[in-house]
Coordinates of C-alpha atoms and ligand atoms in Angstrom, one line a residue:
Chain A
M1 CA 2.7 -1.5 -16.5
H2 CA 5.7 -0.4 -15.5
S3 CA 8.5 -1.7 -12.7
V4 CA 8.2 -0.3 -9.8
V5 CA 12.2 -1.6 -8.5
Q6 CA 14.3 -3.0 -11.2
I7 CA 17.8 -4.0 -9.7
E8 CA 20.3 -5.4 -12.2
N9 CA 23.1 -7.7 -10.9
L10 CA 23.9 -5.4 -7.7
T11 CA 27.0 -6.4 -6.4
K12 CA 28.7 -5.3 -3.2
E13 CA 32.1 -5.9 -2.0
F14 CA 33.1 -5.3 2.1
K15 CA 36.8 -5.1 2.0
G16 CA 37.4 -7.7 -0.8
R17 CA 34.3 -10.0 1.1
K18 CA 31.0 -10.2 -1.0
A19 CA 28.3 -9.3 1.1
V20 CA 25.7 -9.3 -1.9
E21 CA 26.4 -10.8 -5.4
N22 CA 24.9 -10.5 -8.6
V23 CA 21.5 -9.9 -7.7
S24 CA 18.4 -9.2 -10.3
F25 CA 14.8 -8.9 -9.5
S26 CA 12.2 -6.1 -10.1
V27 CA 9.1 -5.7 -8.2
E28 CA 5.7 -5.0 -10.1
P29 CA 3.2 -2.1 -8.7
G30 CA 1.4 -3.7 -6.0
E31 CA 3.8 -6.7 -5.0
I32 CA 4.2 -7.8 -1.6
I33 CA 7.6 -8.8 -1.4
A34 CA 9.1 -10.7 1.5
I35 CA 13.8 -11.0 1.4
L36 CA 14.0 -13.9 3.2
G37 CA 17.4 -15.2 4.6
P38 CA 19.2 -16.0 7.3
N39 CA 21.2 -13.4 9.2
G40 CA 23.9 -12.0 7.1
A41 CA 22.5 -13.1 3.9
G42 CA 22.6 -9.4 2.9
K43 CA 19.4 -8.4 3.2
S44 CA 19.7 -5.1 4.8
T45 CA 22.7 -4.4 2.1
T46 CA 20.3 -5.4 -0.8
M47 CA 17.9 -2.9 0.6
L48 CA 20.4 0.1 1.4
M49 CA 21.7 -0.2 -1.8
M50 CA 18.0 0.2 -3.3
L51 CA 17.6 3.2 -1.3
G52 CA 21.0 4.5 -2.4
L53 CA 22.2 4.8 0.8
L54 CA 25.1 2.6 0.1
K55 CA 26.9 2.5 -3.6
P56 CA 27.2 -1.1 -5.2
T57 CA 30.3 -1.8 -6.4
S58 CA 28.5 -2.9 -9.4
G59 CA 25.4 -2.9 -10.8
E60 CA 22.2 -0.8 -11.3
V61 CA 19.4 0.0 -9.1
K62 CA 16.2 2.0 -10.2
L63 CA 13.1 3.0 -8.3
F64 CA 10.2 4.3 -10.7
Q65 CA 12.2 3.7 -13.2
G66 CA 14.8 6.4 -11.9
D67 CA 17.2 7.7 -9.7
P68 CA 16.9 6.4 -6.2
V69 CA 18.2 9.4 -4.9
S70 CA 16.1 12.1 -6.4
R71 CA 13.7 14.0 -4.7
A72 CA 10.9 12.4 -6.6
V73 CA 11.5 9.3 -5.9
H74 CA 11.9 10.6 -2.2
E75 CA 8.8 11.7 -2.1
R76 CA 7.0 8.2 -3.0
I77 CA 8.4 6.1 -0.7
G78 CA 8.6 5.4 2.7
V79 CA 11.3 3.4 5.3
M80 CA 11.6 2.0 7.5
L81 CA 15.5 0.9 8.9
Q82 CA 16.1 -2.2 11.0
Q83 CA 17.6 0.3 12.9
V84 CA 15.0 2.5 13.8
S85 CA 16.1 6.1 15.0
L86 CA 14.4 9.0 16.2
M87 CA 14.9 12.7 16.6
D88 CA 15.2 13.6 20.3
A89 CA 13.6 16.1 22.5
L90 CA 10.4 16.2 20.1
K91 CA 7.2 14.9 21.2
V92 CA 6.2 12.1 18.8
K93 CA 3.4 14.1 17.5
E94 CA 5.6 16.9 16.9
L95 CA 8.2 14.3 14.9
L96 CA 5.4 13.0 12.9
A97 CA 4.2 16.6 12.1
L98 CA 7.8 17.7 10.8
F99 CA 7.6 14.6 8.6
Q100 CA 4.5 15.0 7.2
S101 CA 5.8 18.2 6.0
Y102 CA 8.5 17.0 3.9
Y103 CA 5.7 15.3 1.6
P104 CA 3.6 17.0 -1.0
N105 CA 0.4 15.0 0.0
P106 CA 0.9 13.5 3.6
L107 CA -1.4 11.7 5.7
S108 CA -3.2 13.2 8.4
M109 CA -2.4 12.7 12.0
E110 CA -5.6 11.1 12.6
K111 CA -4.8 8.1 9.7
L112 CA -1.3 8.2 11.0
V113 CA -3.0 6.9 14.6
E114 CA -5.5 4.7 13.2
L115 CA -3.0 2.7 10.8
T116 CA 0.2 2.3 13.7
G117 CA -2.3 2.5 16.7
M118 CA -0.5 4.4 18.4
T119 CA -2.4 5.7 21.8
S120 CA -2.5 9.4 22.6
D121 CA -0.2 9.0 25.4
E122 CA 2.2 7.7 23.4
L123 CA 1.5 10.4 20.9
N124 CA 2.5 12.9 23.7
K125 CA 5.8 10.9 24.8
R126 CA 9.3 12.5 24.3
T127 CA 10.6 10.3 21.7
E128 CA 13.5 9.4 23.9
K129 CA 11.3 7.8 26.4
L130 CA 9.5 5.6 24.3
S131 CA 10.4 1.7 24.6
G132 CA 12.0 -0.1 21.8
G133 CA 8.8 -1.5 20.0
Q134 CA 7.2 1.7 20.8
K135 CA 10.4 3.2 18.7
R136 CA 9.3 0.5 15.7
R137 CA 5.8 1.7 16.1
V138 CA 6.9 5.8 15.5
G139 CA 9.5 4.7 12.8
F140 CA 6.2 2.5 11.4
A141 CA 4.4 5.6 11.0
L142 CA 7.1 8.0 9.7
A143 CA 7.5 5.7 7.1
L144 CA 3.7 5.9 6.4
A145 CA 3.8 9.7 6.7
G146 CA 4.0 11.1 3.3
D147 CA 1.1 8.2 1.9
P148 CA 4.2 6.5 -0.2
D149 CA 3.3 4.4 -2.9
L150 CA 6.5 2.2 -2.1
L151 CA 7.3 0.8 1.2
F152 CA 10.7 -0.7 2.5
F153 CA 10.9 -2.3 6.1
D154 CA 13.9 -4.1 7.3
E155 CA 12.8 -6.4 9.8
P156 CA 9.7 -4.5 11.2
T157 CA 8.9 -6.6 13.7
V158 CA 11.9 -7.2 16.1
G159 CA 11.0 -6.1 19.4
M160 CA 7.3 -6.1 18.6
D161 CA 5.0 -8.1 20.6
S162 CA 2.4 -10.0 19.7
T163 CA -0.2 -7.9 19.6
A164 CA 2.1 -5.1 18.0
R165 CA 3.3 -7.2 15.4
K166 CA -0.6 -8.6 14.5
Q167 CA -1.3 -5.2 14.3
F168 CA 1.7 -4.0 12.2
W169 CA 0.7 -6.9 9.5
L170 CA -3.1 -6.1 9.6
T171 CA -1.8 -2.3 8.7
V172 CA 0.5 -3.8 5.6
K173 CA -2.5 -5.8 4.4
E174 CA -4.8 -3.1 4.2
L175 CA -2.1 -0.8 2.5
A176 CA -1.4 -3.5 -0.3
A177 CA -5.3 -3.9 -0.8
Q178 CA -4.9 -0.1 -1.6
G179 CA -2.7 -0.8 -4.2
K180 CA 1.0 -0.1 -2.4
T181 CA 3.7 -2.0 -3.2
I182 CA 5.7 -3.3 -0.2
L183 CA 9.2 -4.9 0.3
F184 CA 9.9 -6.6 3.8
S185 CA 12.7 -8.5 5.0
T186 CA 12.5 -11.0 7.6
H187 CA 13.6 -14.3 8.9
Y188 CA 10.7 -15.0 10.5
L189 CA 9.4 -17.6 7.3
Q190 CA 6.3 -17.8 8.8
E191 CA 5.6 -13.8 8.3
A192 CA 6.9 -14.1 4.6
D193 CA 4.4 -17.2 4.0
D194 CA 1.8 -15.3 5.7
I195 CA 2.1 -11.9 4.2
A196 CA 4.0 -11.7 0.9
S197 CA 2.9 -12.2 -2.6
R198 CA 6.2 -13.4 -3.2
I199 CA 9.3 -14.3 -1.5
I200 CA 13.1 -13.8 -2.3
L201 CA 15.3 -16.5 -1.0
F202 CA 18.7 -14.6 0.1
N203 CA 21.4 -16.8 1.2
Q204 CA 25.2 -15.5 1.7
G205 CA 24.4 -12.7 -0.6
K206 CA 22.6 -14.7 -3.7
V207 CA 19.4 -14.6 -4.5
I208 CA 18.1 -18.5 -4.3
A209 CA 15.0 -18.5 -5.2
D210 CA 12.3 -16.1 -6.4
G211 CA 8.7 -16.9 -6.4
S212 CA 5.1 -17.3 -5.0
P213 CA 5.1 -18.7 -1.4
L214 CA 3.1 -21.5 -3.0
E215 CA 5.2 -21.9 -6.1
L216 CA 8.5 -22.0 -3.6
K217 CA 6.8 -24.6 -2.0
Q218 CA 6.5 -26.5 -4.8
S219 CA 9.5 -26.0 -6.6
L220 CA 11.9 -26.3 -3.9
L221 CA 9.7 -28.5 -1.5
R222 CA 10.8 -32.3 -1.7
Q223 CA 6.9 -33.5 -0.8
S224 CA 6.3 -36.9 0.1
I225 CA 4.2 -40.1 -0.3
S226 CA 4.5 -42.9 1.9
F227 CA 2.8 -46.0 2.0
K228 CA 2.4 -49.9 2.9
M229 CA 3.0 -52.7 -0.3
N230 CA 3.4 -55.9 0.6
E231 CA 5.0 -57.1 -2.5
T232 CA 9.0 -57.1 -2.9
T233 CA 11.1 -55.9 -5.5
K234 CA 9.2 -52.9 -6.4
K235 CA 12.0 -50.6 -5.1
E236 CA 13.6 -50.5 -8.7
I237 CA 10.1 -49.8 -10.6
L238 CA 9.1 -46.8 -8.0
M239 CA 12.3 -45.0 -9.2
S240 CA 11.7 -45.7 -12.5
L241 CA 9.0 -43.6 -12.2
Q242 CA 8.7 -40.1 -13.7
D243 CA 9.0 -37.1 -11.1
V244 CA 10.1 -40.0 -8.2
L245 CA 13.1 -38.1 -6.7
D246 CA 14.3 -41.1 -4.2
V247 CA 12.8 -43.7 -2.8
L248 CA 13.2 -45.0 0.9
E249 CA 12.0 -48.2 2.4
D250 CA 11.8 -49.2 6.3
K251 CA 10.1 -52.3 7.4
G252 CA 7.4 -52.7 4.6
R253 CA 7.0 -49.0 4.4
F254 CA 8.0 -47.0 1.1
T255 CA 8.8 -43.2 1.2
V256 CA 8.3 -42.0 -2.4
M257 CA 9.9 -38.2 -2.5
T258 CA 8.9 -36.0 -4.9
E259 CA 8.2 -32.4 -6.6
N260 CA 4.9 -33.4 -7.6
P261 CA 3.0 -36.1 -5.4
D262 CA -0.1 -35.7 -8.1
H263 CA 1.2 -36.9 -10.9
V264 CA 2.9 -39.9 -8.9
L265 CA 0.3 -41.1 -7.1
R266 CA -1.6 -41.0 -10.5
K267 CA 1.1 -43.3 -11.6
L268 CA 0.9 -45.7 -9.0
F269 CA -2.6 -46.1 -9.1
E270 CA -2.5 -46.8 -12.7
L271 CA 0.1 -49.7 -12.5
D272 CA -2.6 -50.9 -10.1
M273 CA -0.4 -51.1 -7.0
K274 CA -2.0 -52.6 -3.8
L275 CA -1.0 -49.5 -1.7
E276 CA -1.9 -49.3 2.1
D277 CA -2.2 -46.7 4.5
V278 CA -1.6 -43.9 2.4
A279 CA -0.1 -40.6 3.7
I280 CA 0.8 -37.3 2.0
E281 CA 3.1 -35.3 3.6
K282 CA 3.3 -31.7 2.9
G283 CA 6.6 -29.7 3.9
R284 CA 6.3 -26.3 5.2
L285 CA 8.1 -23.8 3.8
E286 CA 10.4 -23.7 6.8
D287 CA 11.8 -27.3 5.5
A288 CA 12.2 -25.6 2.4
F289 CA 14.4 -23.3 3.9
E290 CA 16.2 -25.2 5.3
H291 CA 16.9 -27.5 2.6
L292 CA 18.1 -24.6 0.5
T293 CA 20.1 -23.3 2.6
V294 CA 22.0 -26.5 3.0
E295 CA 21.9 -27.5 -0.7
Q296 CA 23.6 -24.2 -1.3
E297 CA 26.3 -24.6 0.7
V298 CA 27.2 -28.1 -0.1
S299 CA 27.4 -27.4 -4.0
Chain B
M1 CA 11.2 27.4 2.2
S2 CA 8.2 26.6 4.8
M3 CA 9.7 23.2 5.3
L4 CA 12.8 24.7 6.2
L5 CA 11.9 27.3 8.4
R6 CA 9.8 24.2 10.0
E7 CA 13.1 22.5 10.2
C8 CA 14.8 25.9 12.1
K9 CA 11.7 26.2 14.4
V10 CA 12.7 22.1 15.6
E11 CA 16.3 22.8 16.1
V12 CA 15.6 26.0 18.5
I13 CA 12.5 23.4 20.3
R14 CA 15.2 20.8 20.8
I15 CA 17.8 23.0 22.0
F16 CA 15.7 24.7 25.0
R17 CA 14.7 21.5 25.8
N18 CA 18.5 20.4 26.1
P19 CA 19.5 20.4 29.3
Y20 CA 23.0 20.4 28.9
F21 CA 23.0 23.8 26.3
I22 CA 21.0 25.5 29.6
F23 CA 24.1 24.6 31.5
W24 CA 26.9 25.0 29.5
S25 CA 25.5 27.7 27.6
L26 CA 24.4 30.5 30.2
L27 CA 24.6 29.2 33.4
M28 CA 28.4 28.6 33.3
P29 CA 29.4 31.5 31.7
I30 CA 27.4 33.5 33.9
V31 CA 28.7 32.0 36.8
F32 CA 32.2 32.7 35.7
Y33 CA 31.1 36.5 34.7
V34 CA 30.3 36.9 38.6
I35 CA 33.8 35.3 39.3
F36 CA 35.7 37.1 37.4
T37 CA 34.3 40.6 37.8
K38 CA 32.7 40.2 41.1
V39 CA 35.2 38.1 43.3
V40 CA 38.9 37.9 41.4
N41 CA 39.0 41.4 39.5
Q42 CA 37.3 43.3 42.5
G43 CA 38.4 47.2 43.4
M44 CA 40.2 47.9 39.7
E45 CA 40.1 51.1 38.7
N46 CA 38.7 51.2 35.9
Q47 CA 36.3 48.7 36.8
A48 CA 32.9 49.8 34.8
E49 CA 35.4 49.5 31.7
W50 CA 36.5 45.8 33.2
N51 CA 32.8 45.0 33.6
A52 CA 31.8 45.7 30.1
Y53 CA 35.0 44.2 28.4
F54 CA 34.4 40.9 30.0
L55 CA 30.7 40.8 29.6
M56 CA 31.6 40.7 25.6
S57 CA 34.3 38.2 26.3
I58 CA 31.7 35.5 28.3
A59 CA 29.2 35.9 25.6
A60 CA 31.9 35.3 23.1
F61 CA 32.8 32.4 25.2
S62 CA 29.0 31.2 25.0
V63 CA 28.4 31.4 21.3
M64 CA 31.5 30.2 20.4
G65 CA 31.2 27.4 22.5
S66 CA 27.9 26.4 21.7
S67 CA 29.1 26.7 17.9
I68 CA 31.6 24.2 18.3
M69 CA 29.9 21.8 21.0
T70 CA 26.4 22.2 20.6
L71 CA 26.0 21.9 17.0
G72 CA 28.9 19.7 16.4
I73 CA 28.3 17.0 18.9
R74 CA 24.9 16.9 18.4
M75 CA 25.8 16.5 14.8
V76 CA 28.0 13.3 15.5
Q77 CA 24.8 12.0 17.6
E78 CA 21.8 11.7 14.9
K79 CA 24.5 10.7 12.6
S80 CA 25.8 7.9 14.9
E81 CA 22.1 6.5 15.9
G82 CA 20.9 6.5 12.1
W83 CA 18.7 9.4 12.0
T84 CA 20.5 11.2 9.4
I85 CA 20.2 8.0 7.5
L86 CA 16.7 7.8 7.5
L87 CA 16.3 11.9 6.3
R88 CA 18.3 11.1 3.2
V89 CA 15.6 9.0 2.2
T90 CA 13.3 11.7 2.7
P91 CA 12.5 14.3 0.2
L92 CA 14.0 16.9 3.2
P93 CA 16.9 18.6 0.8
A94 CA 20.7 17.6 2.7
S95 CA 21.5 21.1 2.9
Y96 CA 18.2 22.1 4.9
Y97 CA 19.2 19.4 7.3
F98 CA 22.9 21.7 7.7
I99 CA 21.3 25.3 7.4
A100 CA 18.6 24.0 9.9
K101 CA 20.9 23.6 12.4
M102 CA 23.3 26.4 11.5
V103 CA 20.4 28.9 11.8
G104 CA 18.5 27.4 14.6
Q105 CA 21.8 27.3 16.6
S106 CA 22.0 31.2 15.7
A107 CA 18.4 31.9 16.7
V108 CA 19.5 30.5 20.1
H109 CA 22.3 32.4 20.0
I110 CA 20.1 35.6 20.3
F111 CA 18.3 34.6 23.0
S112 CA 21.9 33.4 24.5
I113 CA 23.2 37.2 23.9
C114 CA 20.4 39.0 25.4
I115 CA 20.5 36.8 29.0
I116 CA 23.9 37.6 29.3
F117 CA 24.0 40.7 28.3
L118 CA 20.7 41.2 30.5
S119 CA 22.4 39.7 33.5
G120 CA 25.7 41.9 33.1
F121 CA 23.2 44.9 33.3
L122 CA 21.9 43.3 36.8
I123 CA 25.3 42.0 38.3
N124 CA 27.2 45.0 37.5
G125 CA 24.9 47.9 36.1
V126 CA 26.9 47.6 32.7
T127 CA 25.4 50.1 30.5
M128 CA 26.0 51.6 27.1
P129 CA 24.0 53.2 24.3
I130 CA 21.9 51.0 22.5
G131 CA 23.2 50.9 19.6
E132 CA 26.4 49.8 21.0
W133 CA 24.5 46.9 22.7
I134 CA 23.2 46.2 19.4
L135 CA 26.4 46.0 17.4
C136 CA 28.2 44.2 20.2
G137 CA 25.0 41.6 20.2
G138 CA 25.0 41.8 16.2
W139 CA 29.0 41.0 15.7
I140 CA 29.2 38.3 18.2
L141 CA 26.2 36.7 16.7
L142 CA 27.7 36.9 12.7
G143 CA 31.5 36.4 14.0
S144 CA 30.2 33.0 15.3
A145 CA 29.9 31.4 11.6
P146 CA 33.5 30.3 11.6
F147 CA 32.7 28.4 15.1
L148 CA 29.4 27.1 13.2
A149 CA 31.3 26.0 10.4
M150 CA 34.4 24.7 13.2
G151 CA 31.3 22.8 14.6
L152 CA 30.1 21.2 11.3
L153 CA 33.2 20.0 10.9
V154 CA 33.1 18.5 14.6
G155 CA 29.8 16.7 13.0
T156 CA 32.2 14.8 10.5
M157 CA 33.5 12.8 13.1
K158 CA 32.0 9.0 13.5
K159 CA 32.2 8.9 17.3
V160 CA 30.2 10.8 20.0
D161 CA 33.2 10.7 22.6
T162 CA 36.2 11.7 19.8
A163 CA 34.0 14.6 18.9
S164 CA 33.1 15.9 22.4
G165 CA 37.1 15.0 23.6
V166 CA 38.2 16.8 20.6
S167 CA 36.0 20.2 20.8
N168 CA 36.0 20.6 24.4
I169 CA 40.0 20.7 24.1
F170 CA 39.8 23.2 20.7
Y171 CA 37.0 25.0 22.5
L172 CA 39.0 25.8 25.8
L173 CA 42.2 26.4 23.7
L174 CA 40.8 29.0 21.4
A175 CA 39.4 30.6 24.1
I176 CA 42.4 30.4 26.6
T177 CA 45.0 32.4 23.4
G178 CA 41.9 34.4 22.2
G179 CA 41.7 35.9 25.3
L180 CA 38.5 35.6 26.2
W181 CA 39.1 34.3 30.0
M182 CA 41.9 36.5 30.6
P183 CA 43.1 39.7 28.7
M184 CA 45.6 38.8 26.0
E185 CA 48.2 41.5 27.6
I186 CA 48.8 39.2 30.5
L187 CA 49.3 35.9 28.5
P188 CA 52.7 34.8 27.5
K189 CA 54.2 36.5 24.7
L190 CA 54.4 33.1 22.9
V191 CA 50.6 32.3 23.3
Q192 CA 50.1 36.0 22.8
T193 CA 51.6 35.9 19.1
I194 CA 49.9 32.2 18.5
G195 CA 46.5 33.8 19.8
M196 CA 47.1 36.3 16.9
W197 CA 46.4 34.3 14.5
L198 CA 43.5 32.2 15.9
P199 CA 40.2 32.9 15.3
A200 CA 38.6 33.6 18.6
F201 CA 40.9 36.8 19.5
H202 CA 39.7 38.3 16.5
Y203 CA 35.9 37.2 17.4
G204 CA 36.6 38.9 20.8
N205 CA 38.2 41.9 19.5
G206 CA 35.3 42.7 17.7
A207 CA 33.0 43.3 20.2
W208 CA 36.1 44.4 22.6
S209 CA 36.5 47.6 19.9
I210 CA 32.7 48.5 20.0
V211 CA 32.6 48.3 23.5
R212 CA 35.5 51.5 23.5
G213 CA 33.6 53.2 21.3
D214 CA 35.3 52.1 18.1
F215 CA 34.5 49.6 15.0
P216 CA 36.0 46.2 14.7
E217 CA 38.9 46.2 12.9
V218 CA 39.5 45.2 9.3
K219 CA 41.8 42.8 10.3
N220 CA 39.3 40.8 12.9
V221 CA 37.1 40.8 9.8
L222 CA 39.3 39.1 7.2
I223 CA 40.5 36.7 9.5
L224 CA 37.2 35.2 10.7
V225 CA 36.6 35.4 7.2
M226 CA 39.2 33.6 6.2
Y227 CA 38.8 30.5 9.3
L228 CA 34.8 30.1 7.7
L229 CA 36.1 29.5 4.3
L230 CA 38.8 27.1 5.7
F231 CA 36.6 25.0 7.8
M232 CA 33.9 25.1 5.4
V233 CA 35.7 23.8 2.5
I234 CA 37.5 21.2 4.7
S235 CA 34.0 19.8 6.2
V236 CA 32.5 19.4 2.6
Y237 CA 35.6 17.8 1.5
S238 CA 35.3 15.2 4.2
R239 CA 31.8 14.9 4.2
R240 CA 32.1 14.4 0.3
K241 CA 34.3 11.3 1.3
Q242 CA 32.5 10.3 3.5
E243 CA 29.7 9.7 1.5
V244 CA 30.9 7.9 -1.3
V245 CA 31.1 4.0 0.5
Ligands
LIG301 N1 29.6 -1.6 6.6 C1 29.8 -3.1 6.7 N2 31.3 -3.1 6.9 C2 31.6 -4.7 6.3 N3 30.8 -5.9 6.2 C3 29.7 -5.7 6.1 C4 28.9 -4.3 6.3 N4 27.4 -4.3 6.5 C5 27.4 -5.6 6.6 N5 28.7 -6.6 6.0 C6 28.8 -7.4 5.8 O1 27.9 -8.2 4.9 C7 26.6 -9.3 5.0 C8 25.7 -9.0 4.6 O2 25.0 -8.3 6.0 P1 23.6 -7.5 5.8 O3 23.8 -6.9 7.1 O4 22.9 -7.1 4.6 O5 23.2 -9.1 6.6 P2 21.1 -9.2 6.8 O6 20.6 -10.1 5.7 O7 20.5 -8.2 6.7 O8 21.3 -9.9 8.0 P3 20.5 -9.8 9.5 O9 19.3 -10.6 9.5 O10 21.3 -10.1 10.4 O11 20.2 -8.3 9.3 C9 27.4 -10.0 6.3 O12 28.1 -10.9 6.6 C10 28.1 -8.6 6.8 O13 29.0 -8.4 8.3
LIG302 MG1 19.4 -7.3 8.1

């Protein structure tokens, strides 16, 4: 299968400052990608370059193997930008109808209403009279209007209440189940973990991790095994075990840091150590995220 | 094609829903007309001729204003709010946006011209052969092209405040130096000389000629076309320059 998105060595400088640096990745059909990162990490800049709205300082972007600004590509993508702005003096349904007319095979109005959960009251309102969250919902509907194969959402749920947010993610999952490819940016770690099939972690303009949420957790998270052990002078042995990253001791309780707790545990039992009160702590993605961010800054 | 038509239709709807448009392009000029024909210049020997002449001035004034301001400022607004950015990732060809803006605006101008002409008839009983009415209306409609292009140029500005300030000043200066408020002849000599080289006088003069039973002068057409090209070139150029970011 051909990649839907292909970006290579993408770099963007603003007045000599690099906002995005050497970012490369490709996206296969059907993936749900979370572009995760703190404020100013370069998520929006990367997305704007992917859409051809911002010219890269260097590097290349291909959507559906082609130029991102071609009409053929535009007919197959749907976009919700970080700043949702709607044409004023139109009713929501008029605006939606206008957008439908841009595409060769648009979704029907009923379908759009169903997917986004807009009420008929909202449909008949002028766009300038909508609340922030309602505007986002319309922005979402505009992104879906052309029944696109590839969707871009830049921080889609900012300003949505929890009901709207739930509805949004439910729809995204439904769209993904239909085989659509979805890229969204967020700094809500939970969202990325819950929704995405793959997370691309950004920090200071660079990709610092790229993988499934699980992979990310496993490879980037230090998990810990802690237990009590009466024998003394065993710290060196623990340290010498394969996969052990660090050992802490506190009042007879040892904490072994590792990326591979299964393996370390097996080793510990093989060595027939008298372990008591064993606890394994699985980190959450949130920890991984903070951890990564910090580590990158230090190095 | 149906895409373009729909886009134009939407523009027309939006302009009509804008209360400022109705106020500035219809109400204001008509109030002006009443003042300058019923109050200030009352009891002139050639009153009927003046009434018809000034009706053309005021129609030109209205259409020129909404070409520069309504078009330009709304474009800046849509750009600064991010709407046109979203349009750039849809299949709508970029040119359609501009064409729809200009065509939609012109369609609305047909309405403005009719209303203003009608009010001239109702207020002062201005009458002309039907052919002259149509010629005048057609001239005012088509002659607005350089001002629409000027609107496009205003539309390249970054901030709504700058755009509305700058376009207001140009609009008023053009209107005054072009003799749309008061006849050219009573303006100071220097202003007349300058005004002769600006588009507004030639715009008005075409319609005034028709009212007198003549045709617009070749010079009127030439100067308007020259300004049209000039503004088009500058606005396309500055848009190109802005796109490369
Ligand atoms: N037009 C611009 N001119 C100058 N600097 C910019 C511009 N756009 C972005 N930047 C800078 O580039 C960096 C990355 O910005 P970007 O908007 O991509 O971050 P982000 O990850 O989307 O952040 P957020 O979560 O806040 O939306 C920031 O340091 C920002 O200040
Ligand atoms: Mg952003």
